Amino acid sequence: MADYIFWLVVTVTVVSAAVVVLNSQLIYSAVALLFTLFGVAGLYVFLWADFIAGVQLLVYVGGILVLIIFGIMLTNRISSVRISHKSVQQGVGGAVVVWLFIFLSIVVIKTPWLDQPAIEPSSSVGKVGTLLLTKYVLPFEVVSILLLGALIGAAVLSREDT
Amino acid sequence: MDQLNSYLFVAAILFSLGVFGVITRRNGIAVLMGVELILNAANVNFIAFSRFGGMNFDGHVFGMLVIVMAAAEAAVALAIIINIYNNMNTINVDQASQLKQ
């Protein structure tokens, strides 16, 4: 049963990611990105990362996707034209990407990956919080400064009278 | 679902599709969506290695940092895209090739 759900999640993720990059209507791409992000959150659940799955839903689906849809609304005349966008160089780009995917597949298959047995933790929140405030406290603080700088920078850039 | 390879293949597909979006799209927001796909692929790899490397939580911490960085990047990128639209009346990344008007 869990196997079927896993492959369903994988199918939803991959197909909607393909729709994101191939569809010519921008708003359809945004909606397909929603399903991709949900699918990736499902993969996190299968990987026993419940906290990261929750953060993915809150930040990506609740924040970044809404920002992207705001961007689409603000940069197109909704009432006058259909929001479409053409792709360029799809043949050459497709060839490069297929080559890249074959290369990555060879790497994935040939490498003898470390596979240690593990038991499923009851919750990952406490462990992640402990690591954030002990071993990884410097990256945590640096990323908080980055977030503050991005917040101020975005506000300054978006003001009318700069 | 209990094999590392399946997760790595999903991440490789997501990464390839993201690169395809970045190099073929002309709309700035569509390019941004491709970048989000690439960041998600990297994140799946982080969490998968964390799970199959004996369930240590270091990968979870890095996954969270990547998500925070993606949020900052999306906010700044959309501010820049809206400024480009106000100045040049297009967000086509081929046409927005000048640093000043």
mmCIF file of C-alpha atoms in Angstrom:
data_model
loop_
_atom_site.group_PDB
_atom_site.id
_atom_site.type_symbol
_atom_site.label_atom_id
_atom_site.label_comp_id
_atom_site.label_asym_id
_atom_site.label_seq_id
_atom_site.Cartn_x
_atom_site.Cartn_y
_atom_site.Cartn_z
ATOM 1 C CA MET A 1 0.000 0.000 0.000
ATOM 2 C CA ALA A 2 2.722 2.463 0.966
ATOM 3 C CA ASP A 3 4.556 1.569 -2.234
ATOM 4 C CA TYR A 4 1.593 2.579 -4.364
ATOM 5 C CA ILE A 5 1.258 5.876 -2.515
ATOM 6 C CA PHE A 6 4.974 6.516 -2.963
ATOM 7 C CA TRP A 7 4.834 5.982 -6.727
ATOM 8 C CA LEU A 8 1.671 8.094 -6.914
ATOM 9 C CA VAL A 9 3.507 10.938 -5.152
ATOM 10 C CA VAL A 10 6.501 10.533 -7.457
ATOM 11 C CA THR A 11 4.257 10.575 -10.543
ATOM 12 C CA VAL A 12 2.418 13.700 -9.393
ATOM 13 C CA THR A 13 5.721 15.447 -8.650
ATOM 14 C CA VAL A 14 7.408 14.629 -11.947
ATOM 15 C CA VAL A 15 4.386 15.192 -14.211
ATOM 16 C CA SER A 16 3.505 18.526 -12.633
ATOM 17 C CA ALA A 17 7.171 19.608 -12.775
ATOM 18 C CA ALA A 18 7.086 18.848 -16.512
ATOM 19 C CA VAL A 19 3.910 20.937 -16.835
ATOM 20 C CA VAL A 20 5.679 23.803 -15.004
ATOM 21 C CA VAL A 21 8.425 24.032 -17.609
ATOM 22 C CA LEU A 22 6.419 23.058 -20.725
ATOM 23 C CA ASN A 23 3.052 24.812 -20.434
ATOM 24 C CA SER A 24 2.717 28.044 -22.337
ATOM 25 C CA GLN A 25 0.233 29.655 -19.942
ATOM 26 C CA LEU A 26 2.064 31.252 -17.042
ATOM 27 C CA ILE A 27 -0.737 30.861 -14.501
ATOM 28 C CA TYR A 28 -1.051 27.136 -15.312
ATOM 29 C CA SER A 29 2.667 26.807 -14.628
ATOM 30 C CA ALA A 30 2.133 28.409 -11.214
ATOM 31 C CA VAL A 31 -0.705 26.000 -10.379
ATOM 32 C CA ALA A 32 1.391 23.022 -11.534
ATOM 33 C CA LEU A 33 4.218 24.283 -9.310
ATOM 34 C CA LEU A 34 1.760 23.995 -6.405
ATOM 35 C CA PHE A 35 1.357 20.262 -7.089
ATOM 36 C CA THR A 36 5.119 19.819 -7.471
ATOM 37 C CA LEU A 37 5.732 21.424 -4.090
ATOM 38 C CA PHE A 38 3.030 19.255 -2.499
ATOM 39 C CA GLY A 39 4.644 16.165 -4.042
ATOM 40 C CA VAL A 40 8.080 17.115 -2.718
ATOM 41 C CA ALA A 41 6.533 17.573 0.732
ATOM 42 C CA GLY A 42 5.114 14.040 0.366
ATOM 43 C CA LEU A 43 8.594 12.743 -0.461
ATOM 44 C CA TYR A 44 9.867 14.394 2.740
ATOM 45 C CA VAL A 45 7.188 12.524 4.697
ATOM 46 C CA PHE A 46 8.379 9.238 3.136
ATOM 47 C CA LEU A 47 11.915 10.196 4.196
ATOM 48 C CA TRP A 48 10.793 10.595 7.843
ATOM 49 C CA ALA A 49 11.310 14.367 7.751
ATOM 50 C CA ASP A 50 8.005 15.571 9.187
ATOM 51 C CA PHE A 51 9.302 18.977 10.280
ATOM 52 C CA ILE A 52 10.844 19.763 6.891
ATOM 53 C CA ALA A 53 7.609 18.672 5.195
ATOM 54 C CA GLY A 54 5.675 21.127 7.353
ATOM 55 C CA VAL A 55 8.184 23.916 6.642
ATOM 56 C CA GLN A 56 7.936 23.112 2.924
ATOM 57 C CA LEU A 57 4.152 23.508 2.996
ATOM 58 C CA LEU A 58 4.265 26.697 5.084
ATOM 59 C CA VAL A 59 7.089 28.506 3.289
ATOM 60 C CA TYR A 60 6.847 27.252 -0.299
ATOM 61 C CA VAL A 61 3.112 26.730 -0.774
ATOM 62 C CA GLY A 62 2.031 29.452 1.621
ATOM 63 C CA GLY A 63 4.707 32.018 0.853
ATOM 64 C CA ILE A 64 6.770 31.636 -2.296
ATOM 65 C CA LEU A 65 3.941 30.425 -4.522
ATOM 66 C CA VAL A 66 1.719 33.315 -3.406
ATOM 67 C CA LEU A 67 4.609 35.698 -4.145
ATOM 68 C CA ILE A 68 5.006 34.185 -7.630
ATOM 69 C CA ILE A 69 1.279 34.557 -8.356
ATOM 70 C CA PHE A 70 1.468 38.173 -7.115
ATOM 71 C CA GLY A 71 4.351 38.697 -9.520
ATOM 72 C CA ILE A 72 2.325 37.267 -12.418
ATOM 73 C CA MET A 73 -0.615 39.505 -11.560
ATOM 74 C CA LEU A 74 1.526 42.639 -11.253
ATOM 75 C CA THR A 75 3.508 42.147 -14.449
ATOM 76 C CA ASN A 76 0.696 41.313 -16.895
ATOM 77 C CA ARG A 77 -2.393 43.105 -18.032
ATOM 78 C CA ILE A 78 -4.892 40.528 -16.885
ATOM 79 C CA SER A 79 -7.912 41.985 -18.606
ATOM 80 C CA SER A 80 -6.486 42.650 -22.043
ATOM 81 C CA VAL A 81 -4.368 39.700 -23.147
ATOM 82 C CA ARG A 82 -3.999 36.049 -22.273
ATOM 83 C CA ILE A 83 -0.943 35.530 -20.121
ATOM 84 C CA SER A 84 1.206 33.403 -22.331
ATOM 85 C CA HIS A 85 4.908 33.170 -22.810
ATOM 86 C CA LYS A 86 6.887 31.439 -25.448
ATOM 87 C CA SER A 87 9.896 29.251 -24.893
ATOM 88 C CA VAL A 88 12.985 29.531 -27.050
ATOM 89 C CA GLN A 89 15.557 27.004 -28.213
ATOM 90 C CA GLN A 90 13.569 24.019 -26.950
ATOM 91 C CA GLY A 91 15.420 21.581 -29.202
ATOM 92 C CA VAL A 92 18.911 22.556 -28.106
ATOM 93 C CA GLY A 93 17.815 22.972 -24.490
ATOM 94 C CA GLY A 94 16.141 19.572 -24.524
ATOM 95 C CA ALA A 95 19.275 17.930 -25.918
ATOM 96 C CA VAL A 96 21.455 19.540 -23.242
ATOM 97 C CA VAL A 97 19.046 18.539 -20.482
ATOM 98 C CA VAL A 98 18.720 14.926 -21.697
ATOM 99 C CA TRP A 99 22.517 14.692 -21.755
ATOM 100 C CA LEU A 100 22.628 16.148 -18.241
ATOM 101 C CA PHE A 101 20.022 13.653 -17.009
ATOM 102 C CA ILE A 102 21.900 10.697 -18.514
ATOM 103 C CA PHE A 103 25.069 11.928 -16.836
ATOM 104 C CA LEU A 104 23.312 12.240 -13.466
ATOM 105 C CA SER A 105 21.747 8.772 -13.873
ATOM 106 C CA ILE A 106 25.138 7.205 -14.540
ATOM 107 C CA VAL A 107 26.468 8.918 -11.419
ATOM 108 C CA VAL A 108 23.524 7.677 -9.340
ATOM 109 C CA ILE A 109 23.836 4.083 -10.588
ATOM 110 C CA LYS A 110 27.623 3.736 -10.517
ATOM 111 C CA THR A 111 28.325 5.280 -7.131
ATOM 112 C CA PRO A 112 28.392 2.836 -4.185
ATOM 113 C CA TRP A 113 26.178 4.912 -1.898
ATOM 114 C CA LEU A 114 26.425 4.592 1.837
ATOM 115 C CA ASP A 115 23.314 2.851 3.143
ATOM 116 C CA GLN A 116 23.238 2.529 6.890
ATOM 117 C CA PRO A 117 20.308 0.915 8.687
ATOM 118 C CA ALA A 118 18.229 3.315 10.711
ATOM 119 C CA ILE A 119 15.157 3.234 12.887
ATOM 120 C CA GLU A 120 12.303 5.645 12.333
ATOM 121 C CA PRO A 121 12.371 8.500 14.868
ATOM 122 C CA SER A 122 9.147 9.443 16.575
ATOM 123 C CA SER A 123 9.640 13.131 15.788
ATOM 124 C CA SER A 124 12.387 15.139 14.141
ATOM 125 C CA VAL A 125 11.523 18.562 15.563
ATOM 126 C CA GLY A 126 13.502 18.275 18.788
ATOM 127 C CA LYS A 127 16.600 16.886 17.099
ATOM 128 C CA VAL A 128 16.600 19.572 14.413
ATOM 129 C CA GLY A 129 16.112 22.307 17.006
ATOM 130 C CA THR A 130 18.965 20.997 19.140
ATOM 131 C CA LEU A 131 21.280 20.835 16.136
ATOM 132 C CA LEU A 132 20.287 24.352 15.046
ATOM 133 C CA LEU A 133 21.259 25.846 18.392
ATOM 134 C CA THR A 134 24.407 23.805 19.061
ATOM 135 C CA LYS A 135 26.338 22.473 16.066
ATOM 136 C CA TYR A 136 24.850 24.735 13.399
ATOM 137 C CA VAL A 137 24.334 27.949 15.335
ATOM 138 C CA LEU A 138 26.623 29.950 13.032
ATOM 139 C CA PRO A 139 24.767 29.049 9.778
ATOM 140 C CA PHE A 140 21.516 29.699 11.636
ATOM 141 C CA GLU A 141 22.571 33.226 12.559
ATOM 142 C CA VAL A 142 24.052 33.905 9.116
ATOM 143 C CA VAL A 143 20.822 32.849 7.418
ATOM 144 C CA SER A 144 18.832 35.090 9.748
ATOM 145 C CA ILE A 145 21.004 38.059 8.700
ATOM 146 C CA LEU A 146 20.500 37.015 5.051
ATOM 147 C CA LEU A 147 16.730 36.935 5.532
ATOM 148 C CA LEU A 148 16.724 40.376 7.160
ATOM 149 C CA GLY A 149 18.866 41.784 4.360
ATOM 150 C CA ALA A 150 16.607 40.261 1.702
ATOM 151 C CA LEU A 151 13.533 41.680 3.450
ATOM 152 C CA ILE A 152 14.953 45.216 3.583
ATOM 153 C CA GLY A 153 16.368 44.931 0.066
ATOM 154 C CA ALA A 154 13.066 43.788 -1.425
ATOM 155 C CA ALA A 155 11.193 46.586 0.357
ATOM 156 C CA VAL A 156 13.688 49.206 -0.857
ATOM 157 C CA LEU A 157 13.596 47.894 -4.433
ATOM 158 C CA SER A 158 9.811 47.870 -4.577
ATOM 159 C CA ARG A 159 9.314 51.451 -3.351
ATOM 160 C CA GLU A 160 8.066 53.903 -5.909
ATOM 161 C CA ASP A 161 10.261 56.877 -5.060
ATOM 162 C CA THR A 162 13.716 55.382 -5.062
ATOM 163 C CA MET B 1 10.383 3.536 -1.412
ATOM 164 C CA ASP B 2 13.138 2.148 0.806
ATOM 165 C CA GLN B 3 15.902 2.669 -1.698
ATOM 166 C CA LEU B 4 18.136 5.680 -1.988
ATOM 167 C CA ASN B 5 18.312 5.398 -5.771
ATOM 168 C CA SER B 6 14.628 6.105 -6.359
ATOM 169 C CA TYR B 7 14.847 9.404 -4.457
ATOM 170 C CA LEU B 8 18.033 10.355 -6.280
ATOM 171 C CA PHE B 9 16.360 9.657 -9.633
ATOM 172 C CA VAL B 10 13.369 11.810 -8.720
ATOM 173 C CA ALA B 11 15.744 14.589 -7.690
ATOM 174 C CA ALA B 12 17.700 14.199 -10.936
ATOM 175 C CA ILE B 13 14.491 14.482 -12.982
ATOM 176 C CA LEU B 14 13.414 17.571 -11.032
ATOM 177 C CA PHE B 15 16.861 19.129 -11.489
ATOM 178 C CA SER B 16 16.896 18.437 -15.222
ATOM 179 C CA LEU B 17 13.417 19.898 -15.674
ATOM 180 C CA GLY B 18 14.440 22.947 -13.669
ATOM 181 C CA VAL B 19 17.514 23.500 -15.832
ATOM 182 C CA PHE B 20 15.326 23.077 -18.917
ATOM 183 C CA GLY B 21 12.973 25.767 -17.610
ATOM 184 C CA VAL B 22 15.815 28.149 -16.802
ATOM 185 C CA ILE B 23 17.472 27.870 -20.218
ATOM 186 C CA THR B 24 14.358 27.847 -22.428
ATOM 187 C CA ARG B 25 11.948 30.240 -20.737
ATOM 188 C CA ARG B 26 12.031 33.915 -21.590
ATOM 189 C CA ASN B 27 9.574 35.193 -18.994
ATOM 190 C CA GLY B 28 11.445 36.197 -15.828
ATOM 191 C CA ILE B 29 8.893 34.658 -13.490
ATOM 192 C CA ALA B 30 9.020 31.347 -15.388
ATOM 193 C CA VAL B 31 12.811 31.358 -15.010
ATOM 194 C CA LEU B 32 12.272 31.859 -11.281
ATOM 195 C CA MET B 33 9.976 28.810 -11.211
ATOM 196 C CA GLY B 34 12.774 26.760 -12.806
ATOM 197 C CA VAL B 35 15.152 27.914 -10.090
ATOM 198 C CA GLU B 36 12.635 26.800 -7.462
ATOM 199 C CA LEU B 37 12.532 23.336 -9.052
ATOM 200 C CA ILE B 38 16.342 23.125 -8.905
ATOM 201 C CA LEU B 39 16.371 24.122 -5.230
ATOM 202 C CA ASN B 40 13.701 21.509 -4.446
ATOM 203 C CA ALA B 41 15.764 18.820 -6.187
ATOM 204 C CA ALA B 42 18.803 19.721 -4.081
ATOM 205 C CA ASN B 43 16.656 19.609 -0.974
ATOM 206 C CA VAL B 44 15.301 16.139 -1.766
ATOM 207 C CA ASN B 45 18.903 14.968 -2.085
ATOM 208 C CA PHE B 46 19.840 16.479 1.283
ATOM 209 C CA ILE B 47 16.941 14.818 3.097
ATOM 210 C CA ALA B 48 17.448 11.479 1.299
ATOM 211 C CA PHE B 49 21.139 11.329 2.223
ATOM 212 C CA SER B 50 20.208 12.247 5.780
ATOM 213 C CA ARG B 51 17.677 9.395 5.925
ATOM 214 C CA PHE B 52 19.909 6.728 4.358
ATOM 215 C CA GLY B 53 23.099 7.814 6.088
ATOM 216 C CA GLY B 54 21.958 6.448 9.406
ATOM 217 C CA MET B 55 19.220 9.022 10.141
ATOM 218 C CA ASN B 56 21.361 11.840 11.405
ATOM 219 C CA PHE B 57 19.625 15.174 11.289
ATOM 220 C CA ASP B 58 22.333 17.312 9.675
ATOM 221 C CA GLY B 59 20.620 17.062 6.294
ATOM 222 C CA HIS B 60 17.389 18.318 7.813
ATOM 223 C CA VAL B 61 19.164 21.437 9.096
ATOM 224 C CA PHE B 62 20.654 22.114 5.665
ATOM 225 C CA GLY B 63 17.285 21.488 4.023
ATOM 226 C CA MET B 64 15.730 24.111 6.252
ATOM 227 C CA LEU B 65 18.514 26.590 5.458
ATOM 228 C CA VAL B 66 17.937 25.974 1.728
ATOM 229 C CA ILE B 67 14.217 26.694 2.143
ATOM 230 C CA VAL B 68 14.989 29.958 3.974
ATOM 231 C CA MET B 69 17.432 30.949 1.236
ATOM 232 C CA ALA B 70 14.828 30.154 -1.430
ATOM 233 C CA ALA B 71 12.336 32.438 0.316
ATOM 234 C CA ALA B 72 14.850 35.312 0.400
ATOM 235 C CA GLU B 73 15.778 34.704 -3.234
ATOM 236 C CA ALA B 74 12.145 34.682 -4.387
ATOM 237 C CA ALA B 75 11.380 37.946 -2.576
ATOM 238 C CA VAL B 76 14.371 39.806 -4.034
ATOM 239 C CA ALA B 77 13.914 38.323 -7.513
ATOM 240 C CA LEU B 78 10.265 39.354 -7.669
ATOM 241 C CA ALA B 79 11.127 42.877 -6.490
ATOM 242 C CA ILE B 80 13.715 43.105 -9.284
ATOM 243 C CA ILE B 81 11.282 41.676 -11.858
ATOM 244 C CA ILE B 82 8.578 44.186 -10.913
ATOM 245 C CA ASN B 83 11.124 47.017 -11.183
ATOM 246 C CA ILE B 84 12.166 45.778 -14.635
ATOM 247 C CA TYR B 85 8.516 45.674 -15.653
ATOM 248 C CA ASN B 86 7.939 49.242 -14.435
ATOM 249 C CA ASN B 87 11.002 50.541 -16.267
ATOM 250 C CA MET B 88 10.928 48.566 -19.523
ATOM 251 C CA ASN B 89 7.301 47.372 -19.718
ATOM 252 C CA THR B 90 8.417 43.778 -20.265
ATOM 253 C CA ILE B 91 9.823 40.968 -18.169
ATOM 254 C CA ASN B 92 11.320 39.172 -21.115
ATOM 255 C CA VAL B 93 14.835 38.351 -19.986
ATOM 256 C CA ASP B 94 16.124 38.584 -23.578
ATOM 257 C CA GLN B 95 14.984 42.164 -23.942
ATOM 258 C CA ALA B 96 15.940 43.318 -20.445
ATOM 259 C CA SER B 97 19.622 43.349 -21.308
ATOM 260 C CA GLN B 98 20.541 46.922 -20.366
ATOM 261 C CA LEU B 99 21.772 47.993 -16.971
ATOM 262 C CA LYS B 100 20.339 51.499 -17.402
ATOM 263 C CA GLN B 101 17.971 53.205 -19.749
#
